[in-house]
Coordinates of C-alpha atoms and ligand atoms in Angstrom, one line a residue:
M1 CA 73.7 98.7 106.2
N2 CA 74.0 100.9 103.2
N3 CA 71.4 103.4 104.4
V4 CA 73.0 103.9 107.8
A5 CA 75.2 107.0 108.0
Q6 CA 78.8 105.8 108.1
P7 CA 81.5 107.5 110.1
W8 CA 83.6 109.9 108.0
W9 CA 86.8 107.9 108.2
K10 CA 85.3 105.0 106.3
S11 CA 85.4 107.1 103.1
A12 CA 88.5 109.0 104.0
V13 CA 92.1 108.8 102.8
I14 CA 94.7 109.6 105.4
Y15 CA 98.1 111.0 104.7
Q16 CA 101.0 110.4 107.1
I17 CA 103.4 113.2 107.8
Y18 CA 106.8 112.6 109.5
P19 CA 107.2 116.2 110.4
R20 CA 110.9 116.1 110.9
S21 CA 111.3 115.2 107.2
F22 CA 108.4 116.9 105.5
M23 CA 109.0 120.7 105.1
D24 CA 111.3 123.0 107.0
A25 CA 110.1 126.6 107.2
N26 CA 112.7 128.1 109.4
G27 CA 115.9 126.8 107.8
D28 CA 117.2 124.8 110.8
G29 CA 117.3 121.7 108.7
I30 CA 114.4 120.0 110.5
G31 CA 110.8 120.0 109.2
D32 CA 108.3 121.9 111.3
L33 CA 104.6 122.8 111.7
P34 CA 104.8 126.1 109.7
G35 CA 106.3 123.9 107.0
V36 CA 103.3 121.5 107.2
I37 CA 101.0 124.5 107.0
S38 CA 102.8 125.8 103.9
K39 CA 102.0 122.5 102.2
L40 CA 98.3 122.2 103.0
D41 CA 97.3 123.3 99.5
Y42 CA 99.5 120.5 98.1
L43 CA 97.6 118.0 100.2
T44 CA 94.3 119.5 99.3
D45 CA 95.2 119.1 95.6
L46 CA 96.0 115.5 96.2
G47 CA 92.5 115.1 97.8
I48 CA 93.3 113.6 101.2
N49 CA 90.9 114.0 104.1
A50 CA 93.1 113.8 107.2
I51 CA 96.7 114.0 108.2
W52 CA 98.3 111.6 110.7
L53 CA 101.1 113.6 112.2
S54 CA 104.0 111.7 113.8
P55 CA 104.7 113.1 117.3
V56 CA 105.6 116.7 117.6
F57 CA 105.2 116.9 121.4
R58 CA 108.0 118.2 123.6
S59 CA 110.6 115.5 123.6
P60 CA 114.4 114.9 124.1
Q61 CA 114.1 113.2 120.6
D62 CA 115.9 110.0 121.6
D63 CA 113.5 108.2 119.3
N64 CA 112.5 111.2 117.1
G65 CA 109.6 112.2 119.3
Y66 CA 108.3 108.8 120.3
D67 CA 109.7 109.7 123.7
V68 CA 107.4 112.4 125.0
S69 CA 108.3 114.7 127.9
D70 CA 105.2 116.8 127.8
Y71 CA 102.0 115.6 126.0
R72 CA 100.5 119.1 126.2
D73 CA 103.2 121.1 124.5
I74 CA 104.9 121.2 121.1
D75 CA 108.6 120.7 120.9
P76 CA 110.4 123.9 119.9
L77 CA 112.0 122.0 117.0
F78 CA 108.6 121.9 115.4
G79 CA 107.1 125.2 116.5
T80 CA 104.7 126.2 119.2
L81 CA 101.3 125.4 120.5
A82 CA 100.0 128.4 118.6
D83 CA 101.4 126.8 115.4
M84 CA 99.5 123.7 116.2
D85 CA 96.3 125.6 116.7
R86 CA 96.9 127.3 113.4
L87 CA 97.6 124.0 111.7
I88 CA 94.3 122.6 113.0
A89 CA 92.4 125.7 111.9
E90 CA 94.0 126.0 108.5
A91 CA 93.5 122.3 107.8
K92 CA 89.9 122.5 108.9
K93 CA 89.3 125.3 106.4
R94 CA 90.4 122.8 103.7
G95 CA 88.3 120.0 105.1
I96 CA 91.3 118.2 106.5
R97 CA 91.4 116.8 110.0
I98 CA 94.6 116.4 112.1
I99 CA 95.3 113.1 113.7
L100 CA 97.8 113.2 116.5
D101 CA 100.2 110.3 117.2
M102 CA 99.8 109.5 120.9
V103 CA 102.6 107.6 122.5
L104 CA 100.9 106.2 125.6
N105 CA 102.7 103.0 126.2
H106 CA 105.8 104.8 127.5
S107 CA 106.9 108.4 128.1
S108 CA 110.3 110.0 128.0
D109 CA 112.5 109.5 131.1
E110 CA 112.6 113.3 131.1
H111 CA 108.8 113.5 131.6
R112 CA 107.9 115.2 134.9
W113 CA 106.1 112.0 136.0
F114 CA 109.3 109.9 135.6
L115 CA 111.5 112.6 137.2
E116 CA 109.2 112.4 140.2
A117 CA 108.8 108.6 140.0
K118 CA 112.5 108.0 140.4
K119 CA 112.8 110.3 143.5
S120 CA 111.5 107.7 145.9
R121 CA 109.4 104.5 146.2
D122 CA 106.6 106.4 147.9
N123 CA 106.4 109.3 145.5
P124 CA 102.8 109.5 144.1
Y125 CA 104.2 109.1 140.6
H126 CA 106.3 106.1 141.4
D127 CA 103.6 103.7 140.4
Y128 CA 103.0 105.4 137.0
Y129 CA 105.9 103.3 135.9
I130 CA 106.8 99.6 136.2
W131 CA 109.4 98.9 138.9
R132 CA 110.8 95.7 140.3
D133 CA 113.2 95.2 143.2
G134 CA 116.5 93.6 142.5
K135 CA 120.2 93.6 142.7
P136 CA 122.6 95.3 140.3
D137 CA 123.4 93.0 137.4
M138 CA 120.4 90.7 138.2
P139 CA 117.5 92.0 136.2
P140 CA 114.1 90.5 137.1
N141 CA 114.1 88.5 133.9
D142 CA 115.7 88.2 130.5
M143 CA 113.2 90.4 128.6
L144 CA 114.9 92.5 125.9
S145 CA 114.3 96.0 124.7
S146 CA 113.4 96.4 121.0
F147 CA 116.3 98.7 120.7
G148 CA 118.8 96.3 122.1
G149 CA 119.9 95.1 125.6
S150 CA 117.9 94.3 128.6
A151 CA 114.4 95.7 129.0
W152 CA 115.2 96.5 132.7
E153 CA 117.3 99.5 133.8
W154 CA 118.8 99.7 137.3
V155 CA 118.3 102.8 139.4
P156 CA 120.8 102.5 142.3
A157 CA 119.2 105.1 144.5
L158 CA 116.0 103.2 144.6
G159 CA 117.4 99.7 144.5
Q160 CA 114.9 99.0 141.7
Y161 CA 114.7 98.3 138.0
Y162 CA 112.3 100.0 135.7
F163 CA 110.9 98.3 132.6
H164 CA 111.4 99.8 129.1
Q165 CA 110.4 97.9 126.0
Y166 CA 112.2 100.6 123.8
S167 CA 115.2 102.7 124.8
V168 CA 116.3 103.4 128.4
K169 CA 114.9 106.9 127.8
Q170 CA 111.4 105.4 127.1
P171 CA 110.2 104.0 130.4
D172 CA 107.0 102.0 130.1
L173 CA 103.9 103.5 131.7
N174 CA 102.0 101.3 134.1
W175 CA 98.6 100.9 132.7
E176 CA 97.5 98.8 135.7
N177 CA 97.4 102.1 137.6
P178 CA 93.9 103.7 137.3
A179 CA 95.2 107.1 138.1
L180 CA 97.7 106.9 135.3
R181 CA 95.0 105.8 132.9
Q182 CA 92.8 108.8 133.9
E183 CA 95.7 111.1 133.4
L184 CA 96.2 109.8 129.8
Y185 CA 92.4 110.1 129.1
Q186 CA 92.6 113.7 130.2
I187 CA 95.4 114.4 127.8
L188 CA 93.3 112.9 124.9
R189 CA 90.3 115.0 125.9
W190 CA 92.4 118.1 126.1
W191 CA 93.6 117.6 122.5
A192 CA 90.1 116.7 121.3
A193 CA 88.9 120.0 122.8
R194 CA 91.6 121.8 120.8
G195 CA 90.0 120.5 117.7
V196 CA 92.0 117.5 116.5
G197 CA 90.3 114.9 114.4
G198 CA 91.6 111.8 116.2
F199 CA 94.5 109.8 117.4
R200 CA 96.9 107.2 116.2
L201 CA 97.8 105.1 119.3
D202 CA 101.4 104.0 119.2
V203 CA 102.0 100.3 120.0
V204 CA 98.5 100.0 121.4
D205 CA 98.8 96.2 121.8
H206 CA 101.5 96.8 124.5
F207 CA 99.2 98.6 126.9
G208 CA 98.3 95.3 128.7
K209 CA 101.9 94.2 129.1
E210 CA 102.7 91.9 132.1
P211 CA 106.4 91.8 132.4
D212 CA 106.4 89.3 135.3
K213 CA 104.8 86.8 132.9
K214 CA 107.0 88.1 130.1
I215 CA 103.9 89.3 128.2
R216 CA 104.7 92.2 126.0
V217 CA 101.7 92.4 123.7
A218 CA 98.0 91.4 123.8
G219 CA 98.0 91.0 127.6
P220 CA 94.9 89.7 129.4
R221 CA 93.6 93.2 130.3
L222 CA 94.4 94.9 127.0
H223 CA 90.9 95.1 125.6
E224 CA 89.5 96.1 129.0
Y225 CA 91.8 99.1 128.9
I226 CA 90.9 100.0 125.3
R227 CA 87.2 99.8 126.1
E228 CA 87.7 102.1 129.1
L229 CA 89.7 104.6 126.9
S230 CA 86.9 104.4 124.4
S231 CA 84.1 105.1 126.8
E232 CA 86.1 107.8 128.6
V233 CA 87.3 109.7 125.5
L234 CA 85.8 108.6 122.2
R235 CA 82.1 107.7 122.8
G236 CA 79.8 110.2 121.2
T237 CA 82.6 111.9 119.3
E238 CA 83.6 111.8 115.6
L239 CA 87.2 111.1 116.6
V240 CA 89.0 108.5 114.5
T241 CA 91.4 106.2 116.2
V242 CA 93.9 103.8 114.7
G243 CA 96.0 101.6 116.9
E244 CA 99.4 100.3 115.9
A245 CA 99.1 96.6 116.6
W246 CA 101.9 94.3 115.2
S247 CA 100.3 91.4 117.1
A248 CA 96.8 91.9 115.6
T249 CA 95.0 88.9 114.1
P250 CA 91.7 89.1 112.2
E251 CA 90.1 87.8 115.5
S252 CA 91.6 90.5 117.7
A253 CA 91.0 93.1 115.0
K254 CA 87.3 92.4 115.2
L255 CA 87.5 93.5 118.8
Y256 CA 89.7 96.5 118.2
S257 CA 87.6 97.7 115.4
N258 CA 84.2 96.5 116.5
P259 CA 81.5 98.4 114.6
D260 CA 79.6 99.0 117.8
G261 CA 82.3 101.6 118.6
S262 CA 83.3 99.9 121.9
E263 CA 87.0 100.1 121.1
L264 CA 88.8 101.9 118.2
S265 CA 88.1 102.7 114.6
M266 CA 90.7 100.4 113.2
V267 CA 94.2 99.1 113.7
F268 CA 97.3 98.9 111.7
Q269 CA 97.8 95.2 111.2
F270 CA 101.2 93.9 110.0
K271 CA 100.7 90.3 108.8
H272 CA 101.3 91.3 105.2
I273 CA 104.4 93.4 106.2
K274 CA 106.0 90.5 108.0
L275 CA 105.8 88.0 105.2
D276 CA 109.1 88.8 103.5
R277 CA 111.1 89.1 106.7
M278 CA 113.9 86.5 106.8
P279 CA 113.1 83.9 109.6
G280 CA 115.4 84.4 112.6
R281 CA 116.7 87.8 111.3
E282 CA 113.6 89.8 112.3
N283 CA 113.6 93.1 110.5
R284 CA 117.3 92.9 109.5
A285 CA 116.9 91.0 106.2
L286 CA 114.3 90.4 103.6
V287 CA 113.5 87.5 101.3
P288 CA 111.5 87.8 98.1
L289 CA 107.9 88.4 98.9
P290 CA 105.9 85.1 99.0
F291 CA 103.3 86.3 96.6
L292 CA 100.7 83.7 97.0
Q293 CA 100.7 84.1 100.8
F294 CA 100.6 87.9 100.3
K295 CA 97.4 87.6 98.4
Q296 CA 96.0 85.1 100.8
V297 CA 96.8 87.2 103.8
L298 CA 95.4 90.4 102.4
G299 CA 92.3 88.6 101.1
R300 CA 91.7 87.0 104.5
W301 CA 91.8 90.3 106.3
Q302 CA 89.4 91.7 103.7
T303 CA 86.8 89.0 104.0
E304 CA 87.1 88.4 107.8
L305 CA 86.6 92.0 108.7
Y306 CA 83.7 92.6 106.2
G307 CA 80.8 94.0 108.2
R308 CA 82.5 93.0 111.4
G309 CA 85.4 95.4 111.7
W310 CA 87.4 97.8 109.6
N311 CA 90.7 97.6 107.8
S312 CA 93.5 100.1 107.5
L313 CA 95.2 99.9 104.2
F314 CA 98.9 100.7 104.0
W315 CA 102.2 99.7 102.5
E316 CA 104.5 102.2 104.1
N317 CA 105.1 104.3 107.2
H318 CA 108.1 105.9 109.0
D319 CA 109.3 102.5 110.3
L320 CA 109.3 100.6 107.0
P321 CA 111.3 100.6 103.8
R322 CA 109.7 102.2 100.6
C323 CA 107.3 99.8 98.9
V324 CA 108.7 100.1 95.4
S325 CA 112.2 99.2 96.6
R326 CA 110.8 96.5 98.8
W327 CA 108.3 94.6 96.7
G328 CA 108.9 95.8 93.1
D329 CA 111.2 97.9 91.1
D330 CA 112.8 101.2 92.0
G331 CA 114.7 101.3 88.7
K332 CA 113.4 100.8 85.2
Y333 CA 109.8 100.3 86.1
R334 CA 109.6 102.4 89.2
V335 CA 106.7 104.5 88.0
E336 CA 104.7 101.6 86.7
C337 CA 105.4 99.7 89.9
A338 CA 104.4 102.6 92.2
K339 CA 101.1 103.0 90.3
M340 CA 100.3 99.3 90.5
L341 CA 100.9 99.2 94.2
A342 CA 98.6 102.3 94.6
V343 CA 95.8 100.6 92.6
L344 CA 96.1 97.4 94.5
L345 CA 95.9 99.2 97.8
F346 CA 93.2 101.7 96.9
G347 CA 90.9 99.0 95.4
M348 CA 90.5 97.2 98.8
Q349 CA 88.0 97.9 101.6
G350 CA 89.3 100.0 104.4
T351 CA 90.8 103.4 105.0
P352 CA 93.9 103.9 102.8
Y353 CA 97.0 105.6 104.3
I354 CA 99.6 107.3 102.1
Y355 CA 103.0 107.9 103.7
Q356 CA 104.7 111.1 102.6
G357 CA 106.5 110.6 99.3
Q358 CA 104.7 107.4 98.5
E359 CA 102.6 109.4 96.2
L360 CA 105.8 110.2 94.3
G361 CA 107.1 106.7 94.3
M362 CA 110.0 107.7 96.5
T363 CA 112.6 105.0 97.0
N364 CA 115.0 103.6 99.6
A365 CA 118.3 105.3 100.2
D366 CA 121.6 103.7 99.5
Y367 CA 123.5 105.6 102.2
A368 CA 126.9 105.3 103.8
L369 CA 127.0 104.4 107.5
E370 CA 127.6 108.0 108.5
D371 CA 124.4 109.2 106.8
Y372 CA 122.1 107.2 109.2
R373 CA 120.4 108.9 112.1
D374 CA 117.9 106.5 113.6
I375 CA 118.4 105.0 117.1
G376 CA 117.0 101.8 115.7
V377 CA 119.7 101.8 113.0
F378 CA 122.6 102.3 115.5
N379 CA 121.3 99.3 117.4
H380 CA 121.0 97.4 114.1
I381 CA 124.6 98.1 113.3
R382 CA 125.8 97.1 116.7
E383 CA 123.9 93.8 116.7
M384 CA 125.1 92.9 113.2
R385 CA 128.7 93.6 114.1
A386 CA 128.4 91.5 117.2
D387 CA 126.9 88.7 115.1
G388 CA 130.0 88.8 112.8
F389 CA 128.5 90.4 109.7
N390 CA 130.9 92.5 107.6
E391 CA 130.4 96.1 106.7
E392 CA 129.1 95.3 103.2
E393 CA 126.5 93.0 104.6
I394 CA 125.5 95.6 107.2
L395 CA 125.1 98.2 104.5
Y396 CA 123.1 95.9 102.4
S397 CA 120.8 95.2 105.3
L398 CA 120.4 99.0 106.1
H399 CA 119.7 99.8 102.4
T400 CA 116.9 97.3 102.3
T401 CA 115.4 97.4 105.8
S402 CA 116.3 100.4 107.8
R403 CA 113.8 102.9 109.1
D404 CA 115.8 105.8 107.7
N405 CA 114.8 104.7 104.2
A406 CA 111.4 106.3 104.9
R407 CA 112.8 109.2 106.8
T408 CA 114.8 111.0 104.1
P409 CA 113.5 114.5 103.4
M410 CA 110.4 114.9 101.2
Q411 CA 111.4 115.6 97.6
W412 CA 109.6 118.7 96.6
S413 CA 111.5 120.0 93.7
T414 CA 114.9 120.2 91.9
A415 CA 115.9 123.1 94.1
E416 CA 118.8 122.6 96.5
N417 CA 118.0 120.0 99.2
A418 CA 115.0 119.0 97.1
G419 CA 113.3 122.2 98.3
F420 CA 113.0 120.7 101.8
T421 CA 115.1 123.2 103.6
A422 CA 117.2 126.3 103.1
G423 CA 119.6 125.0 105.8
K424 CA 121.5 121.8 106.3
P425 CA 119.1 118.8 106.4
W426 CA 119.2 116.7 109.6
I427 CA 119.4 113.7 107.4
R428 CA 120.8 113.5 103.9
V429 CA 118.5 114.1 101.0
N430 CA 118.2 111.2 98.6
P431 CA 120.2 112.3 95.5
N432 CA 117.4 110.9 93.2
Y433 CA 115.3 114.0 94.0
L434 CA 116.4 115.5 90.6
D435 CA 114.3 112.8 89.0
I436 CA 111.7 112.1 91.7
N437 CA 110.0 115.2 93.0
A438 CA 106.6 116.7 93.6
A439 CA 106.9 119.7 91.3
A440 CA 107.8 117.5 88.2
Q441 CA 105.1 115.1 89.0
Q442 CA 102.4 117.6 89.5
A443 CA 103.2 119.0 86.1
D444 CA 103.1 115.5 84.4
P445 CA 99.6 114.0 84.0
D446 CA 101.1 110.5 83.8
S447 CA 103.0 110.7 87.1
V448 CA 102.6 108.6 90.2
W449 CA 101.2 111.7 91.9
H450 CA 98.4 112.0 89.4
C451 CA 97.7 108.3 89.8
Y452 CA 97.1 108.8 93.5
Q453 CA 95.0 111.9 92.9
K454 CA 92.8 110.0 90.5
L455 CA 92.4 107.0 92.8
I456 CA 91.4 109.2 95.7
A457 CA 88.8 110.9 93.4
L458 CA 87.5 107.6 92.2
R459 CA 87.0 106.3 95.7
R460 CA 85.0 109.4 96.5
Q461 CA 82.9 109.0 93.4
H462 CA 82.0 105.3 93.6
P463 CA 80.6 104.1 97.0
V464 CA 81.4 100.5 96.0
F465 CA 85.0 101.2 97.0
Q466 CA 83.9 101.8 100.5
R467 CA 81.2 99.1 100.9
G468 CA 81.8 96.4 98.3
Y469 CA 82.4 92.8 99.3
F470 CA 85.9 91.6 98.5
E471 CA 86.6 88.4 96.6
L472 CA 90.0 87.2 95.6
L473 CA 90.4 85.8 92.1
L474 CA 93.2 83.7 90.5
E475 CA 94.3 82.6 94.0
K476 CA 97.1 80.4 92.5
D477 CA 98.3 82.8 89.8
E478 CA 102.0 83.5 90.4
A479 CA 102.0 87.0 88.9
I480 CA 98.5 88.5 89.0
F481 CA 96.7 90.0 92.0
A482 CA 93.1 90.2 91.0
Y483 CA 89.9 90.7 93.0
T484 CA 86.4 91.9 92.8
R485 CA 84.5 94.4 95.0
T486 CA 80.8 94.0 94.8
D487 CA 77.9 95.9 96.3
A488 CA 74.1 95.9 95.5
D489 CA 74.5 97.4 92.0
T490 CA 78.1 97.6 91.0
Q491 CA 81.1 95.3 90.6
L492 CA 84.7 96.4 90.3
L493 CA 87.4 94.2 89.0
V494 CA 90.9 95.2 90.2
L495 CA 93.6 93.5 88.0
C496 CA 97.3 94.0 88.8
N497 CA 100.3 92.5 87.2
F498 CA 102.6 92.4 90.2
Y499 CA 105.8 91.8 88.2
G500 CA 107.9 93.3 85.5
E501 CA 107.2 90.9 82.7
A502 CA 104.3 91.3 80.2
I503 CA 101.8 88.4 80.6
D504 CA 98.5 87.1 79.2
N505 CA 95.5 88.2 81.0
P506 CA 93.8 85.0 82.1
L507 CA 90.5 86.8 82.8
Y508 CA 90.2 87.9 79.2
P509 CA 87.6 88.2 77.7
E510 CA 85.1 88.5 80.7
N511 CA 87.0 91.4 82.3
A512 CA 86.9 93.4 79.1
A513 CA 83.1 93.6 79.4
G514 CA 83.0 96.4 81.9
E515 CA 83.9 100.0 81.7
L516 CA 87.6 100.6 82.1
L517 CA 87.6 102.9 85.1
F518 CA 91.3 103.2 85.5
V519 CA 94.4 102.0 83.8
S520 CA 97.9 102.7 85.1
Y521 CA 99.5 103.3 81.7
P522 CA 99.1 106.5 79.7
N523 CA 97.8 104.7 76.7
I524 CA 95.3 101.8 76.1
S525 CA 96.7 98.4 75.4
E526 CA 95.4 95.1 74.2
P527 CA 92.9 93.9 76.8
Q528 CA 94.3 90.3 76.6
R529 CA 97.8 91.3 77.7
L530 CA 99.0 93.0 80.8
R531 CA 102.2 95.0 80.5
P532 CA 104.9 95.1 83.2
Y533 CA 103.2 96.2 86.4
E534 CA 100.1 97.2 84.6
A535 CA 97.0 97.7 86.8
R536 CA 93.4 98.2 85.8
I537 CA 90.1 98.8 87.4
Y538 CA 87.0 97.7 85.5
R539 CA 83.4 98.6 86.6
K540 CA 80.2 96.9 85.6
P541 CA 76.6 96.9 86.8
Y542 CA 75.8 94.1 89.1
K543 CA 72.4 92.5 89.6
T544 CA 71.7 90.3 92.6
E545 CA 69.6 87.3 91.6
Ligands
NOJ601 C1 106.2 102.5 117.0 C2 106.7 103.8 116.3 O1 106.1 103.7 115.0 C3 108.2 103.7 116.2 O2 108.7 104.7 115.4 C4 108.7 103.9 117.6 O3 110.1 103.8 117.6 C5 108.1 102.8 118.6 N1 106.7 102.7 118.4 C6 108.3 103.3 120.0 O4 107.4 104.3 120.3

């Protein structure tokens, strides 16, 4: 296996940009493509290989671009098609590939297809969407939209309902229709021909939905559709694909990321992300992370997919709170905690993803109600009010779980608006930018930013990061996350104190035998003690018997 050429994305590090909040070049308060281009050198310094760009297609922006009205054009908010071509070319010069976020489960209700579809039942585009006959106030069933209310919207002129798993402005596409599927494949090929490096597929596990059976995810035809997409678009190309699949299990992930290339490169799996959600409160409230389960879940994905699939590695994205605030410490030990989480993630097998600002240890935002912008948040507030929660409880819930925690502007410097925009930012800048910003961290060799830069370089230097077998150690230890990665000649030991108290290192003295490849503190400590959130990577030669 080691001699076979591996696809580029197995040794890549991918950086996610939420363009709206990354860098604003034209002063309208909204990040844009010229802004991204202006920061390519920053990303080159960090050492990443590809950028996953959240959607920049033409869109009414009901769900910040996850409602696409033209898949072949750029929304004027973000720039032009020429800007996109320039981004692809400028990134390529720096060895960076651009991964587009394709939202193919649903479109915008302002997409030409939907405007046609709702004209009449016999319009050729009608069957691109999911319609059911009915009567007003009697939806076909009780399925709910993820953004609140019924998943069915009544269109009086047709005497029909259409199905939408997200907002009413995001009608679900009908994947059962072969013509629709071909249309989507053409769009993917069109972008591939323009030079993009791959695709993130939004809610890929919803493609096989069967609303009559109330099936949202992992429907019976799902993998058939993905295999078709793969053979129509991906086969024989270098394109990387990552599907967002909240329902993925190690079993289904082996299909999705089958090394024979029949489906996708990998999926985002969320088992580890769901562990601290309060039962019955979905993503509205968190409980302390059940640490032993966290280790067990991540370990299981590592071992199950070894040689039989491929993992994505991530803690954050534009839908999730910031990891230091969520699982660690965004106060006294913020820096130590951010570094530990980086080491823990980068030591595992898979393709690591960094969400913008994670490399600075950016934190959640303690905003007032009027500072929020997300459609998901508005629904969140409505639901909590209806359930009788008071304003204080609602605010606490938003501070800890809302999607806007990750959508605050990127903190570039101490300049006004954190250097993000010369105008009025579309969403408030987190006031902690005076302490937490890229300029300060690039100048400080002990910063979180330098920790990420170093880890990226280490992964490139030592192939064991890519191919080593994972083994969880100290399974029952309540504070330490430790594992080894072993290939034919090298063994790594990744040792992380997951909490803010200093503790004895139970692996001492064996672990002190290797070379200390990385330590998350600026100075050396006693090998038998781990300081708060301390993380280390040891390396030693390994001989198979
Ligand atoms: C998942 C995306 O990550 C999220 O931001 C979006 O709201 C939904 N899919 C709907 O497209």
